[in-house]
Short mmCIF file of N, CA, C and O in Angstrom, two decimals:
data_model
loop_
_atom_site.label_atom_id
_atom_site.label_comp_id
_atom_site.label_asym_id
_atom_site.label_seq_id
_atom_site.Cartn_x
_atom_site.Cartn_y
_atom_site.Cartn_z
N MET A 244 -36.37 153.60 -0.12
CA MET A 244 -37.61 153.73 -0.87
C MET A 244 -38.74 153.06 -0.10
O MET A 244 -38.57 151.99 0.47
N ARG A 245 -39.89 153.68 -0.09
CA ARG A 245 -41.04 153.14 0.63
C ARG A 245 -41.63 151.95 -0.12
O ARG A 245 -41.60 151.89 -1.35
N ASP A 246 -42.18 151.05 0.66
CA ASP A 246 -42.88 149.92 0.05
C ASP A 246 -44.15 150.41 -0.62
O ASP A 246 -44.81 151.33 -0.13
N LYS A 247 -44.48 149.77 -1.71
CA LYS A 247 -45.69 150.12 -2.43
C LYS A 247 -46.90 149.56 -1.68
O LYS A 247 -46.87 148.42 -1.22
N LYS A 248 -47.95 150.35 -1.54
CA LYS A 248 -49.16 149.90 -0.87
C LYS A 248 -50.15 149.38 -1.89
O LYS A 248 -50.28 149.93 -2.98
N TYR A 249 -50.81 148.32 -1.51
CA TYR A 249 -51.84 147.74 -2.36
C TYR A 249 -53.14 147.73 -1.59
O TYR A 249 -53.16 147.49 -0.39
N TYR A 250 -54.23 147.99 -2.28
CA TYR A 250 -55.55 148.00 -1.66
C TYR A 250 -56.40 146.92 -2.30
O TYR A 250 -56.38 146.72 -3.51
N LEU A 251 -57.16 146.26 -1.48
CA LEU A 251 -58.05 145.20 -1.93
C LEU A 251 -59.47 145.58 -1.52
O LEU A 251 -59.75 145.77 -0.34
N TYR A 252 -60.34 145.69 -2.50
CA TYR A 252 -61.73 146.05 -2.24
C TYR A 252 -62.57 144.79 -2.34
O TYR A 252 -62.64 144.17 -3.40
N VAL A 253 -63.20 144.40 -1.24
CA VAL A 253 -64.05 143.22 -1.21
C VAL A 253 -65.35 143.56 -0.50
O VAL A 253 -65.39 144.43 0.36
N ASP A 254 -66.41 142.85 -0.87
CA ASP A 254 -67.67 143.05 -0.17
C ASP A 254 -67.72 142.12 1.04
O ASP A 254 -66.77 141.37 1.30
N SER A 255 -68.80 142.15 1.78
CA SER A 255 -68.87 141.39 3.03
C SER A 255 -68.82 139.88 2.79
O SER A 255 -68.21 139.14 3.57
N GLN A 256 -69.43 139.42 1.71
CA GLN A 256 -69.40 137.98 1.41
C GLN A 256 -67.98 137.54 1.04
O GLN A 256 -67.52 136.47 1.46
N GLU A 257 -67.29 138.33 0.24
CA GLU A 257 -65.92 138.00 -0.15
C GLU A 257 -65.00 138.03 1.06
O GLU A 257 -64.10 137.20 1.18
N ARG A 258 -65.23 138.97 1.96
CA ARG A 258 -64.41 139.06 3.18
C ARG A 258 -64.60 137.83 4.05
O ARG A 258 -63.63 137.26 4.57
N THR A 259 -65.86 137.39 4.18
CA THR A 259 -66.15 136.18 4.96
C THR A 259 -65.48 134.96 4.34
O THR A 259 -64.87 134.15 5.04
N LEU A 260 -65.58 134.84 3.02
CA LEU A 260 -64.95 133.72 2.32
C LEU A 260 -63.43 133.75 2.48
O LEU A 260 -62.80 132.72 2.69
N LEU A 261 -62.86 134.94 2.41
CA LEU A 261 -61.41 135.09 2.59
C LEU A 261 -60.98 134.64 3.98
O LEU A 261 -60.01 133.88 4.12
N LEU A 262 -61.71 135.05 5.01
CA LEU A 262 -61.38 134.65 6.38
C LEU A 262 -61.54 133.15 6.58
O LEU A 262 -60.68 132.51 7.21
N GLN A 263 -62.60 132.57 6.04
CA GLN A 263 -62.81 131.13 6.17
C GLN A 263 -61.67 130.36 5.49
O GLN A 263 -61.18 129.36 6.03
N SER A 264 -61.25 130.82 4.33
CA SER A 264 -60.17 130.15 3.61
C SER A 264 -58.86 130.24 4.38
O SER A 264 -58.09 129.27 4.43
N LEU A 265 -58.59 131.40 4.98
CA LEU A 265 -57.36 131.56 5.75
C LEU A 265 -57.37 130.66 6.99
O LEU A 265 -56.34 130.08 7.34
N VAL A 266 -58.52 130.54 7.64
CA VAL A 266 -58.62 129.67 8.82
C VAL A 266 -58.42 128.21 8.41
O VAL A 266 -57.73 127.45 9.10
N GLU A 267 -59.00 127.81 7.28
CA GLU A 267 -58.80 126.44 6.79
C GLU A 267 -57.33 126.18 6.47
O GLU A 267 -56.79 125.11 6.80
N LEU A 268 -56.67 127.15 5.85
CA LEU A 268 -55.25 127.01 5.55
C LEU A 268 -54.44 126.89 6.83
O LEU A 268 -53.53 126.05 6.93
N LYS A 269 -54.78 127.69 7.83
CA LYS A 269 -54.08 127.63 9.11
C LYS A 269 -54.25 126.25 9.75
O LYS A 269 -53.28 125.67 10.26
N ASN A 270 -55.48 125.70 9.71
CA ASN A 270 -55.72 124.38 10.28
C ASN A 270 -54.91 123.30 9.56
O ASN A 270 -54.38 122.38 10.19
N GLU A 271 -54.81 123.40 8.23
CA GLU A 271 -54.01 122.43 7.47
C GLU A 271 -52.54 122.52 7.84
O GLU A 271 -51.86 121.50 7.99
N LEU A 272 -52.04 123.75 8.00
CA LEU A 272 -50.64 123.92 8.38
C LEU A 272 -50.37 123.36 9.78
O LEU A 272 -49.32 122.77 10.02
N ILE A 273 -51.32 123.54 10.69
CA ILE A 273 -51.16 123.01 12.04
C ILE A 273 -51.11 121.49 12.00
O ILE A 273 -50.28 120.86 12.67
N GLN A 274 -51.98 120.88 11.19
CA GLN A 274 -52.00 119.42 11.06
C GLN A 274 -50.69 118.90 10.49
O GLN A 274 -50.24 117.80 10.83
N GLN A 275 -50.07 119.68 9.61
CA GLN A 275 -48.79 119.27 9.01
C GLN A 275 -47.61 119.59 9.91
O GLN A 275 -46.47 119.23 9.59
N GLY A 276 -47.85 120.29 10.99
CA GLY A 276 -46.78 120.65 11.91
C GLY A 276 -45.92 121.80 11.41
O GLY A 276 -44.77 121.93 11.81
N ARG A 277 -46.48 122.64 10.56
CA ARG A 277 -45.74 123.76 10.00
C ARG A 277 -46.11 125.06 10.71
O ARG A 277 -47.11 125.14 11.43
N TYR A 278 -45.30 126.09 10.49
CA TYR A 278 -45.54 127.39 11.12
C TYR A 278 -46.74 128.08 10.48
O TYR A 278 -46.97 127.97 9.29
N THR A 279 -47.47 128.83 11.31
CA THR A 279 -48.66 129.54 10.83
C THR A 279 -48.54 131.05 10.98
O THR A 279 -49.53 131.77 10.88
N ASP A 280 -47.33 131.53 11.20
CA ASP A 280 -47.12 132.95 11.47
C ASP A 280 -47.64 133.85 10.36
O ASP A 280 -48.33 134.85 10.62
N CYS A 281 -47.34 133.54 9.12
CA CYS A 281 -47.77 134.37 7.99
C CYS A 281 -49.29 134.41 7.87
O CYS A 281 -49.88 135.46 7.63
N VAL A 282 -49.91 133.25 8.03
CA VAL A 282 -51.37 133.17 7.93
C VAL A 282 -52.00 133.93 9.09
O VAL A 282 -53.01 134.63 8.91
N ASP A 283 -51.41 133.83 10.27
CA ASP A 283 -51.92 134.58 11.43
C ASP A 283 -51.89 136.08 11.16
O ASP A 283 -52.84 136.80 11.50
N GLU A 284 -50.80 136.56 10.56
CA GLU A 284 -50.70 137.99 10.24
C GLU A 284 -51.77 138.41 9.25
O GLU A 284 -52.38 139.48 9.39
N LEU A 285 -52.02 137.59 8.24
CA LEU A 285 -53.06 137.91 7.26
C LEU A 285 -54.44 137.94 7.88
O LEU A 285 -55.25 138.82 7.59
N ILE A 286 -54.72 136.97 8.74
CA ILE A 286 -56.02 136.94 9.42
C ILE A 286 -56.18 138.21 10.26
O ILE A 286 -57.24 138.85 10.25
N PHE A 287 -55.13 138.59 10.96
CA PHE A 287 -55.17 139.79 11.78
C PHE A 287 -55.40 141.03 10.92
O PHE A 287 -56.22 141.89 11.25
N LYS A 288 -54.72 141.13 9.79
CA LYS A 288 -54.87 142.30 8.92
C LYS A 288 -56.28 142.39 8.33
O LYS A 288 -56.84 143.47 8.22
N VAL A 289 -56.83 141.25 7.93
CA VAL A 289 -58.17 141.26 7.35
C VAL A 289 -59.21 141.65 8.40
O VAL A 289 -60.12 142.43 8.12
N THR A 290 -59.07 141.13 9.62
CA THR A 290 -60.06 141.44 10.65
C THR A 290 -59.95 142.89 11.15
O THR A 290 -60.95 143.49 11.53
N LYS A 291 -58.76 143.46 11.12
CA LYS A 291 -58.56 144.82 11.61
C LYS A 291 -58.64 145.87 10.51
O LYS A 291 -58.54 147.06 10.79
N ALA A 292 -58.84 145.47 9.27
CA ALA A 292 -58.89 146.43 8.16
C ALA A 292 -60.12 147.32 8.29
O ALA A 292 -61.20 146.87 8.68
N SER A 293 -59.93 148.58 7.97
CA SER A 293 -61.05 149.51 8.06
C SER A 293 -62.05 149.24 6.93
O SER A 293 -61.69 148.81 5.84
N VAL A 294 -63.30 149.50 7.24
CA VAL A 294 -64.37 149.29 6.27
C VAL A 294 -64.75 150.65 5.70
O VAL A 294 -65.06 151.58 6.44
N LYS A 295 -64.70 150.75 4.38
CA LYS A 295 -65.07 151.99 3.71
C LYS A 295 -66.14 151.69 2.69
O LYS A 295 -66.09 150.67 2.00
N LYS A 296 -67.09 152.58 2.60
CA LYS A 296 -68.14 152.42 1.60
C LYS A 296 -67.65 153.07 0.30
O LYS A 296 -67.21 154.21 0.29
N VAL A 297 -67.75 152.30 -0.78
CA VAL A 297 -67.29 152.78 -2.07
C VAL A 297 -68.43 152.62 -3.06
O VAL A 297 -69.07 151.57 -3.12
N LYS A 298 -68.71 153.67 -3.79
CA LYS A 298 -69.76 153.59 -4.80
C LYS A 298 -69.16 153.00 -6.07
O LYS A 298 -68.12 153.45 -6.57
N VAL A 299 -69.83 151.97 -6.59
CA VAL A 299 -69.35 151.29 -7.78
C VAL A 299 -70.34 151.55 -8.91
O VAL A 299 -71.55 151.32 -8.76
N ASP A 300 -69.82 152.02 -10.02
CA ASP A 300 -70.65 152.25 -11.20
C ASP A 300 -70.67 150.96 -12.00
O ASP A 300 -69.71 150.61 -12.67
N ARG A 301 -71.76 150.22 -11.91
CA ARG A 301 -71.85 148.90 -12.54
C ARG A 301 -71.87 148.99 -14.06
O ARG A 301 -71.53 148.04 -14.73
N LYS A 302 -72.26 150.12 -14.62
CA LYS A 302 -72.31 150.24 -16.07
C LYS A 302 -70.90 150.25 -16.67
O LYS A 302 -70.68 149.70 -17.74
N SER A 303 -69.96 150.87 -15.99
CA SER A 303 -68.61 151.01 -16.54
C SER A 303 -67.72 149.79 -16.26
O SER A 303 -66.69 149.64 -16.88
N CYS A 304 -68.12 148.93 -15.33
CA CYS A 304 -67.26 147.80 -14.99
C CYS A 304 -67.51 146.60 -15.87
O CYS A 304 -66.80 145.62 -15.79
N GLY A 305 -68.54 146.63 -16.71
CA GLY A 305 -68.82 145.52 -17.60
C GLY A 305 -69.60 144.41 -16.95
O GLY A 305 -69.68 143.30 -17.47
N CYS A 306 -70.18 144.66 -15.78
CA CYS A 306 -70.95 143.65 -15.05
C CYS A 306 -72.35 143.55 -15.64
O CYS A 306 -72.93 144.54 -16.06
N VAL A 307 -72.86 142.34 -15.64
CA VAL A 307 -74.23 142.12 -16.08
C VAL A 307 -75.10 141.95 -14.85
O VAL A 307 -74.82 141.10 -14.00
N ILE A 308 -76.11 142.77 -14.74
CA ILE A 308 -76.99 142.70 -13.57
C ILE A 308 -78.27 141.97 -13.91
O ILE A 308 -78.86 142.11 -14.90
#
């Protein structure tokens, strides 16, 4: 059976915050002398992920503008 795929939609600010958090986590793991392989893979996936423009209907999402 194939693995289920999950998609994460983030804007540019959220993507930047995600990358900064992953780098901070990697630095903490290095200071503790632990492996960083999983975090490295996530950083690689986030940086290589394709960027797609998606139209969001703000009225239906319950957001207050």
